[in-house]
């Protein structure tokens, strides 16, 4: 089975939905941020603080190269993986891409917990979410399939993705 690659901004539900899809199809599941934290033996926040965003993007890039060779795996990416077009094209060779979306106020609510989002540790996070969404919009649009998770339950999102995958005959 081909890989299923879940893209989308922070707080759009990539990890939860990715896990549910993997369970449904009996596929392996990989969360890129978790994998990077394990490989670097540092939290995402510590990587950003101690080594910088460029270093983190390099970790992401190297991990994409490895993961793109896998099969039968659902991959939940980090929200910024789309910034490097090579990441999307490498993943596209062995898998189908689904981009999750959510409204800025939903993203704000979902990202308040935890400390995995150093980019949103700013005075006015909603402003930053809007700024980043606008800046990244063209990058996310490159992904073939899109699902809005703002108002849907996780089960409803999974159903929509299953429909997309059936049409793709994955
Ligand atoms: C980032 C998103 C985060 C994490 C890092 C950078 C981004 O992942 O990779 O904080 O640039 O959008 P999630 O999308 O899983 O929150």
PDB file of N, CA, C and O in Angstrom, residues 38-67:
ATOM      1  N   UNK A  38      12.999  12.262  19.026  1.00  0.00           N
ATOM      2  CA  UNK A  38      13.723  11.041  19.423  1.00  0.00           C
ATOM      3  C   UNK A  38      15.135  11.048  18.868  1.00  0.00           C
ATOM      4  O   UNK A  38      16.098  10.792  19.582  1.00  0.00           O
ATOM      5  N   UNK A  39      15.250  11.356  17.571  1.00  0.00           N
ATOM      6  CA  UNK A  39      16.567  11.291  16.928  1.00  0.00           C
ATOM      7  C   UNK A  39      17.522  12.321  17.500  1.00  0.00           C
ATOM      8  O   UNK A  39      18.710  12.084  17.634  1.00  0.00           O
ATOM      9  N   UNK A  40      16.992  13.498  17.833  1.00  0.00           N
ATOM     10  CA  UNK A  40      17.852  14.580  18.348  1.00  0.00           C
ATOM     11  C   UNK A  40      17.982  14.529  19.870  1.00  0.00           C
ATOM     12  O   UNK A  40      18.781  15.262  20.447  1.00  0.00           O
ATOM     13  N   UNK A  41      17.165  13.685  20.509  1.00  0.00           N
ATOM     14  CA  UNK A  41      17.095  13.621  21.980  1.00  0.00           C
ATOM     15  C   UNK A  41      16.863  15.011  22.578  1.00  0.00           C
ATOM     16  O   UNK A  41      17.430  15.379  23.608  1.00  0.00           O
ATOM     17  N   UNK A  42      16.036  15.778  21.906  1.00  0.00           N
ATOM     18  CA  UNK A  42      15.674  17.131  22.360  1.00  0.00           C
ATOM     19  C   UNK A  42      14.220  17.382  21.989  1.00  0.00           C
ATOM     20  O   UNK A  42      13.733  16.838  20.998  1.00  0.00           O
ATOM     21  N   UNK A  43      13.528  18.212  22.769  1.00  0.00           N
ATOM     22  CA  UNK A  43      12.162  18.577  22.400  1.00  0.00           C
ATOM     23  C   UNK A  43      12.192  19.543  21.212  1.00  0.00           C
ATOM     24  O   UNK A  43      13.233  20.169  20.945  1.00  0.00           O
ATOM     25  N   UNK A  44      11.069  19.673  20.525  1.00  0.00           N
ATOM     26  CA  UNK A  44      10.995  20.612  19.391  1.00  0.00           C
ATOM     27  C   UNK A  44      11.369  22.030  19.868  1.00  0.00           C
ATOM     28  O   UNK A  44      12.167  22.723  19.228  1.00  0.00           O
ATOM     29  N   UNK A  45      10.826  22.419  21.011  1.00  0.00           N
ATOM     30  CA  UNK A  45      11.133  23.758  21.540  1.00  0.00           C
ATOM     31  C   UNK A  45      12.622  23.925  21.789  1.00  0.00           C
ATOM     32  O   UNK A  45      13.197  24.970  21.461  1.00  0.00           O
ATOM     33  N   UNK A  46      13.250  22.881  22.345  1.00  0.00           N
ATOM     34  CA  UNK A  46      14.691  22.971  22.647  1.00  0.00           C
ATOM     35  C   UNK A  46      15.500  23.021  21.346  1.00  0.00           C
ATOM     36  O   UNK A  46      16.495  23.752  21.261  1.00  0.00           O
ATOM     37  N   UNK A  47      15.058  22.284  20.336  1.00  0.00           N
ATOM     38  CA  UNK A  47      15.780  22.325  19.044  1.00  0.00           C
ATOM     39  C   UNK A  47      15.732  23.749  18.488  1.00  0.00           C
ATOM     40  O   UNK A  47      16.748  24.310  18.078  1.00  0.00           O
ATOM     41  N   UNK A  48      14.534  24.356  18.495  1.00  0.00           N
ATOM     42  CA  UNK A  48      14.393  25.732  17.999  1.00  0.00           C
ATOM     43  C   UNK A  48      15.256  26.690  18.834  1.00  0.00           C
ATOM     44  O   UNK A  48      15.947  27.549  18.289  1.00  0.00           O
ATOM     45  N   UNK A  49      15.209  26.533  20.171  1.00  0.00           N
ATOM     46  CA  UNK A  49      15.905  27.485  21.050  1.00  0.00           C
ATOM     47  C   UNK A  49      17.419  27.314  20.989  1.00  0.00           C
ATOM     48  O   UNK A  49      18.164  28.300  20.939  1.00  0.00           O
ATOM     49  N   UNK A  50      17.870  26.054  20.963  1.00  0.00           N
ATOM     50  CA  UNK A  50      19.323  25.826  21.069  1.00  0.00           C
ATOM     51  C   UNK A  50      20.012  25.755  19.713  1.00  0.00           C
ATOM     52  O   UNK A  50      21.173  26.107  19.583  1.00  0.00           O
ATOM     53  N   UNK A  51      19.295  25.254  18.703  1.00  0.00           N
ATOM     54  CA  UNK A  51      19.966  25.043  17.406  1.00  0.00           C
ATOM     55  C   UNK A  51      19.387  25.903  16.289  1.00  0.00           C
ATOM     56  O   UNK A  51      19.994  26.025  15.231  1.00  0.00           O
ATOM     57  N   UNK A  52      18.188  26.439  16.512  1.00  0.00           N
ATOM     58  CA  UNK A  52      17.604  27.347  15.520  1.00  0.00           C
ATOM     59  C   UNK A  52      16.659  26.667  14.548  1.00  0.00           C
ATOM     60  O   UNK A  52      16.697  25.443  14.373  1.00  0.00           O
ATOM     61  N   UNK A  53      15.813  27.488  13.910  1.00  0.00           N
ATOM     62  CA  UNK A  53      14.813  26.938  12.986  1.00  0.00           C
ATOM     63  C   UNK A  53      15.467  26.289  11.758  1.00  0.00           C
ATOM     64  O   UNK A  53      14.999  25.259  11.286  1.00  0.00           O
ATOM     65  N   UNK A  54      16.559  26.885  11.258  1.00  0.00           N
ATOM     66  CA  UNK A  54      17.192  26.318  10.055  1.00  0.00           C
ATOM     67  C   UNK A  54      17.639  24.880  10.317  1.00  0.00           C
ATOM     68  O   UNK A  54      17.493  24.006   9.458  1.00  0.00           O
ATOM     69  N   UNK A  55      18.191  24.660  11.513  1.00  0.00           N
ATOM     70  CA  UNK A  55      18.640  23.308  11.868  1.00  0.00           C
ATOM     71  C   UNK A  55      17.450  22.352  11.910  1.00  0.00           C
ATOM     72  O   UNK A  55      17.514  21.233  11.398  1.00  0.00           O
ATOM     73  N   UNK A  56      16.331  22.833  12.496  1.00  0.00           N
ATOM     74  CA  UNK A  56      15.118  22.003  12.556  1.00  0.00           C
ATOM     75  C   UNK A  56      14.643  21.638  11.145  1.00  0.00           C
ATOM     76  O   UNK A  56      14.275  20.496  10.871  1.00  0.00           O
ATOM     77  N   UNK A  57      14.668  22.616  10.235  1.00  0.00           N
ATOM     78  CA  UNK A  57      14.213  22.357   8.851  1.00  0.00           C
ATOM     79  C   UNK A  57      15.116  21.317   8.172  1.00  0.00           C
ATOM     80  O   UNK A  57      14.660  20.544   7.329  1.00  0.00           O
ATOM     81  N   UNK A  58      16.393  21.332   8.531  1.00  0.00           N
ATOM     82  CA  UNK A  58      17.336  20.343   7.996  1.00  0.00           C
ATOM     83  C   UNK A  58      16.986  18.950   8.525  1.00  0.00           C
ATOM     84  O   UNK A  58      17.021  17.963   7.777  1.00  0.00           O
ATOM     85  N   UNK A  59      16.650  18.871   9.810  1.00  0.00           N
ATOM     86  CA  UNK A  59      16.230  17.588  10.407  1.00  0.00           C
ATOM     87  C   UNK A  59      14.999  17.081   9.660  1.00  0.00           C
ATOM     88  O   UNK A  59      14.898  15.894   9.314  1.00  0.00           O
ATOM     89  N   UNK A  60      14.041  17.996   9.414  1.00  0.00           N
ATOM     90  CA  UNK A  60      12.813  17.626   8.693  1.00  0.00           C
ATOM     91  C   UNK A  60      13.155  17.091   7.310  1.00  0.00           C
ATOM     92  O   UNK A  60      12.656  16.059   6.895  1.00  0.00           O
ATOM     93  N   UNK A  61      14.022  17.828   6.618  1.00  0.00           N
ATOM     94  CA  UNK A  61      14.382  17.457   5.239  1.00  0.00           C
ATOM     95  C   UNK A  61      15.007  16.047   5.208  1.00  0.00           C
ATOM     96  O   UNK A  61      14.658  15.227   4.365  1.00  0.00           O
ATOM     97  N   UNK A  62      15.944  15.792   6.131  1.00  0.00           N
ATOM     98  CA  UNK A  62      16.614  14.483   6.170  1.00  0.00           C
ATOM     99  C   UNK A  62      15.626  13.375   6.497  1.00  0.00           C
ATOM    100  O   UNK A  62      15.702  12.281   5.937  1.00  0.00           O
ATOM    101  N   UNK A  63      14.693  13.662   7.374  1.00  0.00           N
ATOM    102  CA  UNK A  63      13.699  12.657   7.739  1.00  0.00           C
ATOM    103  C   UNK A  63      12.759  12.370   6.556  1.00  0.00           C
ATOM    104  O   UNK A  63      12.413  11.215   6.303  1.00  0.00           O
ATOM    105  N   UNK A  64      12.363  13.411   5.828  1.00  0.00           N
ATOM    106  CA  UNK A  64      11.497  13.199   4.648  1.00  0.00           C
ATOM    107  C   UNK A  64      12.183  12.243   3.669  1.00  0.00           C
ATOM    108  O   UNK A  64      11.567  11.305   3.161  1.00  0.00           O
ATOM    109  N   UNK A  65      13.477  12.465   3.437  1.00  0.00           N
ATOM    110  CA  UNK A  65      14.208  11.606   2.480  1.00  0.00           C
ATOM    111  C   UNK A  65      14.117  10.148   2.915  1.00  0.00           C
ATOM    112  O   UNK A  65      13.964   9.257   2.092  1.00  0.00           O
ATOM    113  N   UNK A  66      14.229   9.904   4.230  1.00  0.00           N
ATOM    114  CA  UNK A  66      14.151   8.526   4.739  1.00  0.00           C
ATOM    115  C   UNK A  66      12.730   7.972   4.625  1.00  0.00           C
ATOM    116  O   UNK A  66      12.498   6.867   4.159  1.00  0.00           O
ATOM    117  N   UNK A  67      11.760   8.792   5.064  1.00  0.00           N
ATOM    118  CA  UNK A  67      10.374   8.308   5.136  1.00  0.00           C
ATOM    119  C   UNK A  67       9.764   8.094   3.760  1.00  0.00           C
ATOM    120  O   UNK A  67       8.889   7.247   3.592  1.00  0.00           O
TER     121      UNK A  67
END
